Amino acid sequence: MWKCDRLKKTLVELSNQEQVSEIILIDNTDRTEDINIPKVKHILERHNTFVNPAWNEGVELSKNDTLLILNDDTWFDWDVYFYRYFN
């Protein structure tokens, strides 16, 4: 719900990872501001669709078989994460 100030930084960090081909952001708030970050497909719901339906929509829209599902207040050291799972 955009309460974590770090969300945009996380999206940029993920978009800079070569292993990431797309980021689907289900925005289930009443916001109208579009996010313009490479690889981010920003879906503006304009109302709260709740967590599970939003995650399900993201899975349906994804073109990949390997997915990472995150909340807006979750972040990692992406270099460590991608090294661990892709090397």
PDB file with one MODEL, atoms N, CA, C and O in Angstrom:
MODEL        1
ATOM      1  N   MET A   1       0.823  -1.194   0.000  1.00  0.00           N
ATOM      2  CA  MET A   1       0.000   0.000   0.000  1.00  0.00           C
ATOM      3  C   MET A   1       0.865   1.255   0.000  1.00  0.00           C
ATOM      4  O   MET A   1       0.421   2.308   0.457  1.00  0.00           O
ATOM      5  N   TRP A   2       2.086   1.160  -0.502  1.00  0.00           N
ATOM      6  CA  TRP A   2       2.994   2.290  -0.669  1.00  0.00           C
ATOM      7  C   TRP A   2       3.391   2.936   0.654  1.00  0.00           C
ATOM      8  O   TRP A   2       3.703   4.126   0.682  1.00  0.00           O
ATOM      9  N   LYS A   3       3.387   2.186   1.737  1.00  0.00           N
ATOM     10  CA  LYS A   3       3.804   2.737   3.024  1.00  0.00           C
ATOM     11  C   LYS A   3       5.314   2.632   3.212  1.00  0.00           C
ATOM     12  O   LYS A   3       5.880   3.326   4.056  1.00  0.00           O
ATOM     13  N   CYS A   4       5.964   1.784   2.447  1.00  0.00           N
ATOM     14  CA  CYS A   4       7.408   1.627   2.540  1.00  0.00           C
ATOM     15  C   CYS A   4       8.073   2.523   1.500  1.00  0.00           C
ATOM     16  O   CYS A   4       7.855   2.361   0.299  1.00  0.00           O
ATOM     17  N   ASP A   5       8.884   3.466   1.968  1.00  0.00           N
ATOM     18  CA  ASP A   5       9.547   4.405   1.061  1.00  0.00           C
ATOM     19  C   ASP A   5      10.559   3.721   0.142  1.00  0.00           C
ATOM     20  O   ASP A   5      10.996   4.322  -0.839  1.00  0.00           O
ATOM     21  N   ARG A   6      10.927   2.512   0.431  1.00  0.00           N
ATOM     22  CA  ARG A   6      11.979   1.824  -0.314  1.00  0.00           C
ATOM     23  C   ARG A   6      11.458   1.095  -1.558  1.00  0.00           C
ATOM     24  O   ARG A   6      12.258   0.541  -2.311  1.00  0.00           O
ATOM     25  N   LEU A   7      10.174   1.080  -1.789  1.00  0.00           N
ATOM     26  CA  LEU A   7       9.606   0.299  -2.888  1.00  0.00           C
ATOM     27  C   LEU A   7      10.209   0.667  -4.245  1.00  0.00           C
ATOM     28  O   LEU A   7      10.623  -0.222  -4.989  1.00  0.00           O
ATOM     29  N   LYS A   8      10.267   1.933  -4.576  1.00  0.00           N
ATOM     30  CA  LYS A   8      10.804   2.327  -5.888  1.00  0.00           C
ATOM     31  C   LYS A   8      12.268   1.917  -6.027  1.00  0.00           C
ATOM     32  O   LYS A   8      12.688   1.478  -7.098  1.00  0.00           O
ATOM     33  N   LYS A   9      13.041   2.054  -4.964  1.00  0.00           N
ATOM     34  CA  LYS A   9      14.441   1.630  -5.011  1.00  0.00           C
ATOM     35  C   LYS A   9      14.527   0.126  -5.256  1.00  0.00           C
ATOM     36  O   LYS A   9      15.369  -0.323  -6.034  1.00  0.00           O
ATOM     37  N   THR A  10      13.677  -0.652  -4.609  1.00  0.00           N
ATOM     38  CA  THR A  10      13.654  -2.098  -4.812  1.00  0.00           C
ATOM     39  C   THR A  10      13.322  -2.437  -6.264  1.00  0.00           C
ATOM     40  O   THR A  10      13.942  -3.323  -6.852  1.00  0.00           O
ATOM     41  N   LEU A  11      12.352  -1.740  -6.840  1.00  0.00           N
ATOM     42  CA  LEU A  11      11.987  -1.988  -8.238  1.00  0.00           C
ATOM     43  C   LEU A  11      13.153  -1.687  -9.176  1.00  0.00           C
ATOM     44  O   LEU A  11      13.396  -2.436 -10.123  1.00  0.00           O
ATOM     45  N   VAL A  12      13.867  -0.612  -8.923  1.00  0.00           N
ATOM     46  CA  VAL A  12      15.038  -0.263  -9.744  1.00  0.00           C
ATOM     47  C   VAL A  12      16.119  -1.327  -9.580  1.00  0.00           C
ATOM     48  O   VAL A  12      16.709  -1.770 -10.565  1.00  0.00           O
ATOM     49  N   GLU A  13      16.382  -1.736  -8.340  1.00  0.00           N
ATOM     50  CA  GLU A  13      17.396  -2.766  -8.100  1.00  0.00           C
ATOM     51  C   GLU A  13      17.060  -4.055  -8.838  1.00  0.00           C
ATOM     52  O   GLU A  13      17.935  -4.667  -9.451  1.00  0.00           O
ATOM     53  N   LEU A  14      15.807  -4.467  -8.783  1.00  0.00           N
ATOM     54  CA  LEU A  14      15.402  -5.689  -9.474  1.00  0.00           C
ATOM     55  C   LEU A  14      15.470  -5.532 -10.987  1.00  0.00           C
ATOM     56  O   LEU A  14      15.875  -6.461 -11.685  1.00  0.00           O
ATOM     57  N   SER A  15      15.083  -4.380 -11.498  1.00  0.00           N
ATOM     58  CA  SER A  15      15.114  -4.173 -12.946  1.00  0.00           C
ATOM     59  C   SER A  15      16.541  -4.170 -13.483  1.00  0.00           C
ATOM     60  O   SER A  15      16.754  -4.400 -14.674  1.00  0.00           O
ATOM     61  N   ASN A  16      17.517  -3.914 -12.622  1.00  0.00           N
ATOM     62  CA  ASN A  16      18.922  -3.931 -13.026  1.00  0.00           C
ATOM     63  C   ASN A  16      19.535  -5.323 -13.009  1.00  0.00           C
ATOM     64  O   ASN A  16      20.677  -5.495 -13.437  1.00  0.00           O
ATOM     65  N   GLN A  17      18.807  -6.311 -12.528  1.00  0.00           N
ATOM     66  CA  GLN A  17      19.311  -7.684 -12.493  1.00  0.00           C
ATOM     67  C   GLN A  17      19.083  -8.340 -13.853  1.00  0.00           C
ATOM     68  O   GLN A  17      17.959  -8.340 -14.355  1.00  0.00           O
ATOM     69  N   GLU A  18      20.117  -8.891 -14.446  1.00  0.00           N
ATOM     70  CA  GLU A  18      19.979  -9.504 -15.774  1.00  0.00           C
ATOM     71  C   GLU A  18      19.062 -10.721 -15.749  1.00  0.00           C
ATOM     72  O   GLU A  18      18.473 -11.061 -16.775  1.00  0.00           O
ATOM     73  N   GLN A  19      18.925 -11.383 -14.604  1.00  0.00           N
ATOM     74  CA  GLN A  19      18.065 -12.564 -14.505  1.00  0.00           C
ATOM     75  C   GLN A  19      16.575 -12.207 -14.495  1.00  0.00           C
ATOM     76  O   GLN A  19      15.722 -13.078 -14.667  1.00  0.00           O
ATOM     77  N   VAL A  20      16.274 -10.943 -14.296  1.00  0.00           N
ATOM     78  CA  VAL A  20      14.882 -10.487 -14.224  1.00  0.00           C
ATOM     79  C   VAL A  20      14.458  -9.986 -15.601  1.00  0.00           C
ATOM     80  O   VAL A  20      15.040  -9.040 -16.130  1.00  0.00           O
ATOM     81  N   SER A  21      13.449 -10.621 -16.174  1.00  0.00           N
ATOM     82  CA  SER A  21      12.985 -10.189 -17.494  1.00  0.00           C
ATOM     83  C   SER A  21      11.751  -9.291 -17.401  1.00  0.00           C
ATOM     84  O   SER A  21      11.477  -8.517 -18.318  1.00  0.00           O
ATOM     85  N   GLU A  22      11.008  -9.391 -16.298  1.00  0.00           N
ATOM     86  CA  GLU A  22       9.827  -8.546 -16.123  1.00  0.00           C
ATOM     87  C   GLU A  22       9.512  -8.423 -14.641  1.00  0.00           C
ATOM     88  O   GLU A  22       9.825  -9.306 -13.842  1.00  0.00           O
ATOM     89  N   ILE A  23       8.894  -7.320 -14.301  1.00  0.00           N
ATOM     90  CA  ILE A  23       8.403  -7.089 -12.948  1.00  0.00           C
ATOM     91  C   ILE A  23       6.949  -6.663 -13.102  1.00  0.00           C
ATOM     92  O   ILE A  23       6.648  -5.673 -13.768  1.00  0.00           O
ATOM     93  N   ILE A  24       6.067  -7.407 -12.490  1.00  0.00           N
ATOM     94  CA  ILE A  24       4.646  -7.072 -12.545  1.00  0.00           C
ATOM     95  C   ILE A  24       4.266  -6.483 -11.201  1.00  0.00           C
ATOM     96  O   ILE A  24       4.311  -7.163 -10.175  1.00  0.00           O
ATOM     97  N   LEU A  25       3.897  -5.224 -11.215  1.00  0.00           N
ATOM     98  CA  LEU A  25       3.513  -4.509 -10.001  1.00  0.00           C
ATOM     99  C   LEU A  25       2.000  -4.344  -9.993  1.00  0.00           C
ATOM    100  O   LEU A  25       1.446  -3.553 -10.757  1.00  0.00           O
ATOM    101  N   ILE A  26       1.338  -5.100  -9.122  1.00  0.00           N
ATOM    102  CA  ILE A  26      -0.110  -4.961  -8.967  1.00  0.00           C
ATOM    103  C   ILE A  26      -0.333  -3.894  -7.903  1.00  0.00           C
ATOM    104  O   ILE A  26      -0.098  -4.133  -6.719  1.00  0.00           O
ATOM    105  N   ASP A  27      -0.778  -2.741  -8.316  1.00  0.00           N
ATOM    106  CA  ASP A  27      -0.984  -1.592  -7.440  1.00  0.00           C
ATOM    107  C   ASP A  27      -2.459  -1.528  -7.075  1.00  0.00           C
ATOM    108  O   ASP A  27      -3.274  -0.973  -7.813  1.00  0.00           O
ATOM    109  N   ASN A  28      -2.788  -2.107  -5.921  1.00  0.00           N
ATOM    110  CA  ASN A  28      -4.199  -2.157  -5.534  1.00  0.00           C
ATOM    111  C   ASN A  28      -4.535  -1.060  -4.525  1.00  0.00           C
ATOM    112  O   ASN A  28      -5.118  -1.304  -3.469  1.00  0.00           O
ATOM    113  N   THR A  29      -4.143   0.155  -4.898  1.00  0.00           N
ATOM    114  CA  THR A  29      -4.500   1.349  -4.140  1.00  0.00           C
ATOM    115  C   THR A  29      -5.288   2.270  -5.065  1.00  0.00           C
ATOM    116  O   THR A  29      -5.544   1.929  -6.220  1.00  0.00           O
ATOM    117  N   ASP A  30      -5.667   3.427  -4.556  1.00  0.00           N
ATOM    118  CA  ASP A  30      -6.398   4.385  -5.395  1.00  0.00           C
ATOM    119  C   ASP A  30      -5.454   5.359  -6.101  1.00  0.00           C
ATOM    120  O   ASP A  30      -5.895   6.369  -6.650  1.00  0.00           O
ATOM    121  N   ARG A  31      -4.148   5.052  -6.084  1.00  0.00           N
ATOM    122  CA  ARG A  31      -3.156   5.906  -6.745  1.00  0.00           C
ATOM    123  C   ARG A  31      -3.388   5.941  -8.258  1.00  0.00           C
ATOM    124  O   ARG A  31      -3.916   4.999  -8.850  1.00  0.00           O
ATOM    125  N   THR A  32      -2.983   7.036  -8.851  1.00  0.00           N
ATOM    126  CA  THR A  32      -3.084   7.158 -10.307  1.00  0.00           C
ATOM    127  C   THR A  32      -1.726   7.395 -10.952  1.00  0.00           C
ATOM    128  O   THR A  32      -1.610   7.384 -12.178  1.00  0.00           O
ATOM    129  N   GLU A  33      -0.688   7.612 -10.127  1.00  0.00           N
ATOM    130  CA  GLU A  33       0.657   7.865 -10.648  1.00  0.00           C
ATOM    131  C   GLU A  33       1.234   6.578 -11.240  1.00  0.00           C
ATOM    132  O   GLU A  33       1.292   5.548 -10.568  1.00  0.00           O
ATOM    133  N   ASP A  34       1.654   6.648 -12.485  1.00  0.00           N
ATOM    134  CA  ASP A  34       2.243   5.489 -13.142  1.00  0.00           C
ATOM    135  C   ASP A  34       3.722   5.389 -12.773  1.00  0.00           C
ATOM    136  O   ASP A  34       4.388   6.405 -12.579  1.00  0.00           O
ATOM    137  N   ILE A  35       4.220   4.184 -12.680  1.00  0.00           N
ATOM    138  CA  ILE A  35       5.625   3.924 -12.395  1.00  0.00           C
ATOM    139  C   ILE A  35       6.324   3.686 -13.723  1.00  0.00           C
ATOM    140  O   ILE A  35       5.913   2.820 -14.495  1.00  0.00           O
ATOM    141  N   ASN A  36       7.363   4.438 -13.992  1.00  0.00           N
ATOM    142  CA  ASN A  36       8.100   4.323 -15.248  1.00  0.00           C
ATOM    143  C   ASN A  36       9.523   3.846 -14.953  1.00  0.00           C
ATOM    144  O   ASN A  36      10.464   4.639 -14.910  1.00  0.00           O
ATOM    145  N   ILE A  37       9.659   2.534 -14.750  1.00  0.00           N
ATOM    146  CA  ILE A  37      10.940   1.897 -14.464  1.00  0.00           C
ATOM    147  C   ILE A  37      11.087   0.744 -15.456  1.00  0.00           C
ATOM    148  O   ILE A  37      10.130   0.004 -15.683  1.00  0.00           O
ATOM    149  N   PRO A  38      12.274   0.579 -16.052  1.00  0.00           N
ATOM    150  CA  PRO A  38      12.461  -0.515 -17.003  1.00  0.00           C
ATOM    151  C   PRO A  38      12.021  -1.856 -16.417  1.00  0.00           C
ATOM    152  O   PRO A  38      12.240  -2.134 -15.238  1.00  0.00           O
ATOM    153  N   LYS A  39      11.409  -2.666 -17.246  1.00  0.00           N
ATOM    154  CA  LYS A  39      10.938  -4.020 -16.927  1.00  0.00           C
ATOM    155  C   LYS A  39       9.691  -4.053 -16.054  1.00  0.00           C
ATOM    156  O   LYS A  39       9.147  -5.132 -15.821  1.00  0.00           O
ATOM    157  N   VAL A  40       9.220  -2.907 -15.563  1.00  0.00           N
ATOM    158  CA  VAL A  40       8.056  -2.892 -14.673  1.00  0.00           C
ATOM    159  C   VAL A  40       6.778  -2.723 -15.482  1.00  0.00           C
ATOM    160  O   VAL A  40       6.611  -1.754 -16.222  1.00  0.00           O
ATOM    161  N   LYS A  41       5.892  -3.680 -15.325  1.00  0.00           N
ATOM    162  CA  LYS A  41       4.539  -3.577 -15.884  1.00  0.00           C
ATOM    163  C   LYS A  41       3.638  -3.196 -14.702  1.00  0.00           C
ATOM    164  O   LYS A  41       3.352  -4.018 -13.832  1.00  0.00           O
ATOM    165  N   HIS A  42       3.200  -1.936 -14.692  1.00  0.00           N
ATOM    166  CA  HIS A  42       2.449  -1.376 -13.570  1.00  0.00           C
ATOM    167  C   HIS A  42       0.959  -1.510 -13.834  1.00  0.00           C
ATOM    168  O   HIS A  42       0.420  -0.888 -14.749  1.00  0.00           O
ATOM    169  N   ILE A  43       0.300  -2.328 -13.024  1.00  0.00           N
ATOM    170  CA  ILE A  43      -1.142  -2.547 -13.153  1.00  0.00           C
ATOM    171  C   ILE A  43      -1.844  -1.715 -12.092  1.00  0.00           C
ATOM    172  O   ILE A  43      -1.729  -2.004 -10.901  1.00  0.00           O
ATOM    173  N   LEU A  44      -2.562  -0.696 -12.509  1.00  0.00           N
ATOM    174  CA  LEU A  44      -3.291   0.183 -11.590  1.00  0.00           C
ATOM    175  C   LEU A  44      -4.704  -0.367 -11.364  1.00  0.00           C
ATOM    176  O   LEU A  44      -5.551  -0.291 -12.254  1.00  0.00           O
ATOM    177  N   GLU A  45      -4.952  -0.913 -10.189  1.00  0.00           N
ATOM    178  CA  GLU A  45      -6.275  -1.466  -9.868  1.00  0.00           C
ATOM    179  C   GLU A  45      -7.250  -0.382  -9.406  1.00  0.00           C
ATOM    180  O   GLU A  45      -8.456  -0.488  -9.631  1.00  0.00           O
ATOM    181  N   ARG A  46      -6.723   0.658  -8.763  1.00  0.00           N
ATOM    182  CA  ARG A  46      -7.486   1.795  -8.253  1.00  0.00           C
ATOM    183  C   ARG A  46      -8.382   1.464  -7.050  1.00  0.00           C
ATOM    184  O   ARG A  46      -9.165   2.304  -6.607  1.00  0.00           O
ATOM    185  N   HIS A  47      -8.260   0.238  -6.527  1.00  0.00           N
ATOM    186  CA  HIS A  47      -8.938  -0.140  -5.288  1.00  0.00           C
ATOM    187  C   HIS A  47      -8.229  -1.366  -4.710  1.00  0.00           C
ATOM    188  O   HIS A  47      -7.464  -2.030  -5.409  1.00  0.00           O
ATOM    189  N   ASN A  48      -8.478  -1.659  -3.458  1.00  0.00           N
ATOM    190  CA  ASN A  48      -7.811  -2.773  -2.798  1.00  0.00           C
ATOM    191  C   ASN A  48      -8.411  -4.098  -3.266  1.00  0.00           C
ATOM    192  O   ASN A  48      -9.571  -4.398  -2.983  1.00  0.00           O
ATOM    193  N   THR A  49      -7.626  -4.871  -3.969  1.00  0.00           N
ATOM    194  CA  THR A  49      -8.070  -6.190  -4.420  1.00  0.00           C
ATOM    195  C   THR A  49      -7.600  -7.282  -3.463  1.00  0.00           C
ATOM    196  O   THR A  49      -7.908  -8.458  -3.657  1.00  0.00           O
ATOM    197  N   PHE A  50      -6.864  -6.896  -2.445  1.00  0.00           N
ATOM    198  CA  PHE A  50      -6.334  -7.775  -1.402  1.00  0.00           C
ATOM    199  C   PHE A  50      -5.169  -8.611  -1.919  1.00  0.00           C
ATOM    200  O   PHE A  50      -4.952  -8.725  -3.126  1.00  0.00           O
ATOM    201  N   VAL A  51      -4.424  -9.193  -0.983  1.00  0.00           N
ATOM    202  CA  VAL A  51      -3.131  -9.792  -1.296  1.00  0.00           C
ATOM    203  C   VAL A  51      -3.235 -10.991  -2.233  1.00  0.00           C
ATOM    204  O   VAL A  51      -2.628 -10.980  -3.304  1.00  0.00           O
ATOM    205  N   ASN A  52      -3.980 -12.011  -1.864  1.00  0.00           N
ATOM    206  CA  ASN A  52      -4.002 -13.225  -2.689  1.00  0.00           C
ATOM    207  C   ASN A  52      -4.513 -12.982  -4.104  1.00  0.00           C
ATOM    208  O   ASN A  52      -3.891 -13.462  -5.051  1.00  0.00           O
ATOM    209  N   PRO A  53      -5.615 -12.262  -4.294  1.00  0.00           N
ATOM    210  CA  PRO A  53      -6.039 -11.994  -5.667  1.00  0.00           C
ATOM    211  C   PRO A  53      -5.001 -11.203  -6.465  1.00  0.00           C
ATOM    212  O   PRO A  53      -4.832 -11.440  -7.661  1.00  0.00           O
ATOM    213  N   ALA A  54      -4.304 -10.266  -5.815  1.00  0.00           N
ATOM    214  CA  ALA A  54      -3.267  -9.502  -6.516  1.00  0.00           C
ATOM    215  C   ALA A  54      -2.122 -10.413  -6.929  1.00  0.00           C
ATOM    216  O   ALA A  54      -1.634 -10.323  -8.056  1.00  0.00           O
ATOM    217  N   TRP A  55      -1.689 -11.289  -6.031  1.00  0.00           N
ATOM    218  CA  TRP A  55      -0.619 -12.240  -6.368  1.00  0.00           C
ATOM    219  C   TRP A  55      -1.070 -13.163  -7.501  1.00  0.00           C
ATOM    220  O   TRP A  55      -0.304 -13.426  -8.428  1.00  0.00           O
ATOM    221  N   ASN A  56      -2.303 -13.652  -7.432  1.00  0.00           N
ATOM    222  CA  ASN A  56      -2.817 -14.531  -8.491  1.00  0.00           C
ATOM    223  C   ASN A  56      -2.826 -13.818  -9.843  1.00  0.00           C
ATOM    224  O   ASN A  56      -2.485 -14.415 -10.864  1.00  0.00           O
ATOM    225  N   GLU A  57      -3.212 -12.559  -9.849  1.00  0.00           N
ATOM    226  CA  GLU A  57      -3.208 -11.788 -11.099  1.00  0.00           C
ATOM    227  C   GLU A  57      -1.790 -11.653 -11.645  1.00  0.00           C
ATOM    228  O   GLU A  57      -1.567 -11.797 -12.847  1.00  0.00           O
ATOM    229  N   GLY A  58      -0.840 -11.378 -10.769  1.00  0.00           N
ATOM    230  CA  GLY A  58       0.548 -11.279 -11.191  1.00  0.00           C
ATOM    231  C   GLY A  58       1.056 -12.572 -11.806  1.00  0.00           C
ATOM    232  O   GLY A  58       1.757 -12.550 -12.818  1.00  0.00           O
ATOM    233  N   VAL A  59       0.706 -13.697 -11.199  1.00  0.00           N
ATOM    234  CA  VAL A  59       1.102 -15.005 -11.740  1.00  0.00           C
ATOM    235  C   VAL A  59       0.469 -15.217 -13.108  1.00  0.00           C
ATOM    236  O   VAL A  59       1.142 -15.675 -14.032  1.00  0.00           O
ATOM    237  N   GLU A  60      -0.798 -14.897 -13.252  1.00  0.00           N
ATOM    238  CA  GLU A  60      -1.482 -15.059 -14.538  1.00  0.00           C
ATOM    239  C   GLU A  60      -0.863 -14.191 -15.630  1.00  0.00           C
ATOM    240  O   GLU A  60      -0.771 -14.620 -16.780  1.00  0.00           O
ATOM    241  N   LEU A  61      -0.441 -12.987 -15.287  1.00  0.00           N
ATOM    242  CA  LEU A  61       0.123 -12.068 -16.273  1.00  0.00           C
ATOM    243  C   LEU A  61       1.572 -12.383 -16.635  1.00  0.00           C
ATOM    244  O   LEU A  61       2.072 -11.930 -17.664  1.00  0.00           O
ATOM    245  N   SER A  62       2.245 -13.161 -15.788  1.00  0.00           N
ATOM    246  CA  SER A  62       3.664 -13.429 -15.997  1.00  0.00           C
ATOM    247  C   SER A  62       3.900 -14.295 -17.219  1.00  0.00           C
ATOM    248  O   SER A  62       3.117 -15.196 -17.519  1.00  0.00           O
ATOM    249  N   LYS A  63       4.992 -14.011 -17.924  1.00  0.00           N
ATOM    250  CA  LYS A  63       5.380 -14.827 -19.068  1.00  0.00           C
ATOM    251  C   LYS A  63       6.453 -15.841 -18.690  1.00  0.00           C
ATOM    252  O   LYS A  63       6.954 -16.567 -19.549  1.00  0.00           O
ATOM    253  N   ASN A  64       6.809 -15.894 -17.406  1.00  0.00           N
ATOM    254  CA  ASN A  64       7.885 -16.762 -16.935  1.00  0.00           C
ATOM    255  C   ASN A  64       7.369 -17.911 -16.082  1.00  0.00           C
ATOM    256  O   ASN A  64       6.273 -17.845 -15.525  1.00  0.00           O
ATOM    257  N   ASP A  65       8.173 -18.965 -15.987  1.00  0.00           N
ATOM    258  CA  ASP A  65       7.843 -20.103 -15.133  1.00  0.00           C
ATOM    259  C   ASP A  65       8.410 -19.947 -13.728  1.00  0.00           C
ATOM    260  O   ASP A  65       7.861 -20.498 -12.774  1.00  0.00           O
ATOM    261  N   THR A  66       9.498 -19.204 -13.592  1.00  0.00           N
ATOM    262  CA  THR A  66      10.107 -18.963 -12.289  1.00  0.00           C
ATOM    263  C   THR A  66       9.688 -17.583 -11.814  1.00  0.00           C
ATOM    264  O   THR A  66       9.912 -16.585 -12.499  1.00  0.00           O
ATOM    265  N   LEU A  67       9.077 -17.534 -10.635  1.00  0.00           N
ATOM    266  CA  LEU A  67       8.517 -16.289 -10.125  1.00  0.00           C
ATOM    267  C   LEU A  67       9.036 -15.994  -8.727  1.00  0.00           C
ATOM    268  O   LEU A  67       9.353 -16.908  -7.966  1.00  0.00           O
ATOM    269  N   LEU A  68       9.117 -14.734  -8.403  1.00  0.00           N
ATOM    270  CA  LEU A  68       9.418 -14.263  -7.058  1.00  0.00           C
ATOM    271  C   LEU A  68       8.272 -13.333  -6.678  1.00  0.00           C
ATOM    272  O   LEU A  68       8.085 -12.287  -7.299  1.00  0.00           O
ATOM    273  N   ILE A  69       7.513 -13.711  -5.672  1.00  0.00           N
ATOM    274  CA  ILE A  69       6.365 -12.921  -5.242  1.00  0.00           C
ATOM    275  C   ILE A  69       6.755 -12.159  -3.985  1.00  0.00           C
ATOM    276  O   ILE A  69       7.185 -12.755  -2.997  1.00  0.00           O
ATOM    277  N   LEU A  70       6.604 -10.840  -4.025  1.00  0.00           N
ATOM    278  CA  LEU A  70       7.019  -9.983  -2.918  1.00  0.00           C
ATOM    279  C   LEU A  70       5.915  -9.033  -2.507  1.00  0.00           C
ATOM    280  O   LEU A  70       5.053  -8.670  -3.307  1.00  0.00           O
ATOM    281  N   ASN A  71       5.954  -8.640  -1.255  1.00  0.00           N
ATOM    282  CA  ASN A  71       5.139  -7.524  -0.775  1.00  0.00           C
ATOM    283  C   ASN A  71       5.911  -6.235  -1.010  1.00  0.00           C
ATOM    284  O   ASN A  71       7.097  -6.271  -1.340  1.00  0.00           O
ATOM    285  N   ASP A  72       5.259  -5.115  -0.847  1.00  0.00           N
ATOM    286  CA  ASP A  72       5.921  -3.821  -1.065  1.00  0.00           C
ATOM    287  C   ASP A  72       6.874  -3.445   0.061  1.00  0.00           C
ATOM    288  O   ASP A  72       7.577  -2.440  -0.043  1.00  0.00           O
ATOM    289  N   ASP A  73       6.915  -4.217   1.117  1.00  0.00           N
ATOM    290  CA  ASP A  73       7.814  -3.900   2.225  1.00  0.00           C
ATOM    291  C   ASP A  73       8.865  -4.991   2.445  1.00  0.00           C
ATOM    292  O   ASP A  73       9.359  -5.169   3.559  1.00  0.00           O
ATOM    293  N   THR A  74       9.202  -5.720   1.376  1.00  0.00           N
ATOM    294  CA  THR A  74      10.188  -6.795   1.446  1.00  0.00           C
ATOM    295  C   THR A  74      11.355  -6.456   0.542  1.00  0.00           C
ATOM    296  O   THR A  74      11.163  -6.045  -0.603  1.00  0.00           O
ATOM    297  N   TRP A  75      12.564  -6.629   1.054  1.00  0.00           N
ATOM    298  CA  TRP A  75      13.736  -6.459   0.201  1.00  0.00           C
ATOM    299  C   TRP A  75      14.878  -7.312   0.720  1.00  0.00           C
ATOM    300  O   TRP A  75      14.899  -7.717   1.882  1.00  0.00           O
ATOM    301  N   PHE A  76      15.824  -7.575  -0.164  1.00  0.00           N
ATOM    302  CA  PHE A  76      16.964  -8.423   0.131  1.00  0.00           C
ATOM    303  C   PHE A  76      18.211  -7.769  -0.439  1.00  0.00           C
ATOM    304  O   PHE A  76      18.136  -6.746  -1.120  1.00  0.00           O
ATOM    305  N   ASP A  77      19.345  -8.365  -0.154  1.00  0.00           N
ATOM    306  CA  ASP A  77      20.553  -8.044  -0.897  1.00  0.00           C
ATOM    307  C   ASP A  77      20.432  -8.852  -2.181  1.00  0.00           C
ATOM    308  O   ASP A  77      20.727 -10.047  -2.195  1.00  0.00           O
ATOM    309  N   TRP A  78      20.005  -8.214  -3.245  1.00  0.00           N
ATOM    310  CA  TRP A  78      19.679  -8.924  -4.485  1.00  0.00           C
ATOM    311  C   TRP A  78      20.880  -9.635  -5.083  1.00  0.00           C
ATOM    312  O   TRP A  78      20.724 -10.694  -5.692  1.00  0.00           O
ATOM    313  N   ASP A  79      22.075  -9.079  -4.924  1.00  0.00           N
ATOM    314  CA  ASP A  79      23.260  -9.757  -5.438  1.00  0.00           C
ATOM    315  C   ASP A  79      23.445 -11.116  -4.768  1.00  0.00           C
ATOM    316  O   ASP A  79      23.761 -12.100  -5.437  1.00  0.00           O
ATOM    317  N   VAL A  80      23.252 -11.172  -3.469  1.00  0.00           N
ATOM    318  CA  VAL A  80      23.365 -12.446  -2.746  1.00  0.00           C
ATOM    319  C   VAL A  80      22.255 -13.386  -3.182  1.00  0.00           C
ATOM    320  O   VAL A  80      22.510 -14.561  -3.444  1.00  0.00           O
ATOM    321  N   TYR A  81      21.030 -12.889  -3.263  1.00  0.00           N
ATOM    322  CA  TYR A  81      19.896 -13.727  -3.659  1.00  0.00           C
ATOM    323  C   TYR A  81      20.124 -14.334  -5.038  1.00  0.00           C
ATOM    324  O   TYR A  81      19.995 -15.548  -5.200  1.00  0.00           O
ATOM    325  N   PHE A  82      20.454 -13.528  -6.024  1.00  0.00           N
ATOM    326  CA  PHE A  82      20.602 -14.037  -7.383  1.00  0.00           C
ATOM    327  C   PHE A  82      21.832 -14.920  -7.534  1.00  0.00           C
ATOM    328  O   PHE A  82      21.813 -15.863  -8.325  1.00  0.00           O
ATOM    329  N   TYR A  83      22.888 -14.641  -6.806  1.00  0.00           N
ATOM    330  CA  TYR A  83      24.059 -15.507  -6.843  1.00  0.00           C
ATOM    331  C   TYR A  83      23.701 -16.879  -6.296  1.00  0.00           C
ATOM    332  O   TYR A  83      24.091 -17.902  -6.859  1.00  0.00           O
ATOM    333  N   ARG A  84      22.955 -16.896  -5.195  1.00  0.00           N
ATOM    334  CA  ARG A  84      22.584 -18.161  -4.537  1.00  0.00           C
ATOM    335  C   ARG A  84      21.685 -19.008  -5.427  1.00  0.00           C
ATOM    336  O   ARG A  84      21.852 -20.227  -5.477  1.00  0.00           O
ATOM    337  N   TYR A  85      20.754 -18.406  -6.119  1.00  0.00           N
ATOM    338  CA  TYR A  85      19.749 -19.175  -6.862  1.00  0.00           C
ATOM    339  C   TYR A  85      20.048 -19.327  -8.344  1.00  0.00           C
ATOM    340  O   TYR A  85      19.390 -20.125  -9.011  1.00  0.00           O
ATOM    341  N   PHE A  86      20.994 -18.612  -8.875  1.00  0.00           N
ATOM    342  CA  PHE A  86      21.253 -18.697 -10.314  1.00  0.00           C
ATOM    343  C   PHE A  86      22.691 -19.052 -10.639  1.00  0.00           C
ATOM    344  O   PHE A  86      23.101 -18.926 -11.792  1.00  0.00           O
ATOM    345  N   ASN A  87      23.461 -19.488  -9.673  1.00  0.00           N
ATOM    346  CA  ASN A  87      24.844 -19.930  -9.942  1.00  0.00           C
ATOM    347  C   ASN A  87      25.058 -21.347  -9.457  1.00  0.00           C
ATOM    348  O   ASN A  87      26.154 -21.889  -9.597  1.00  0.00           O
TER     349      ASN A  87
ENDMDL
END
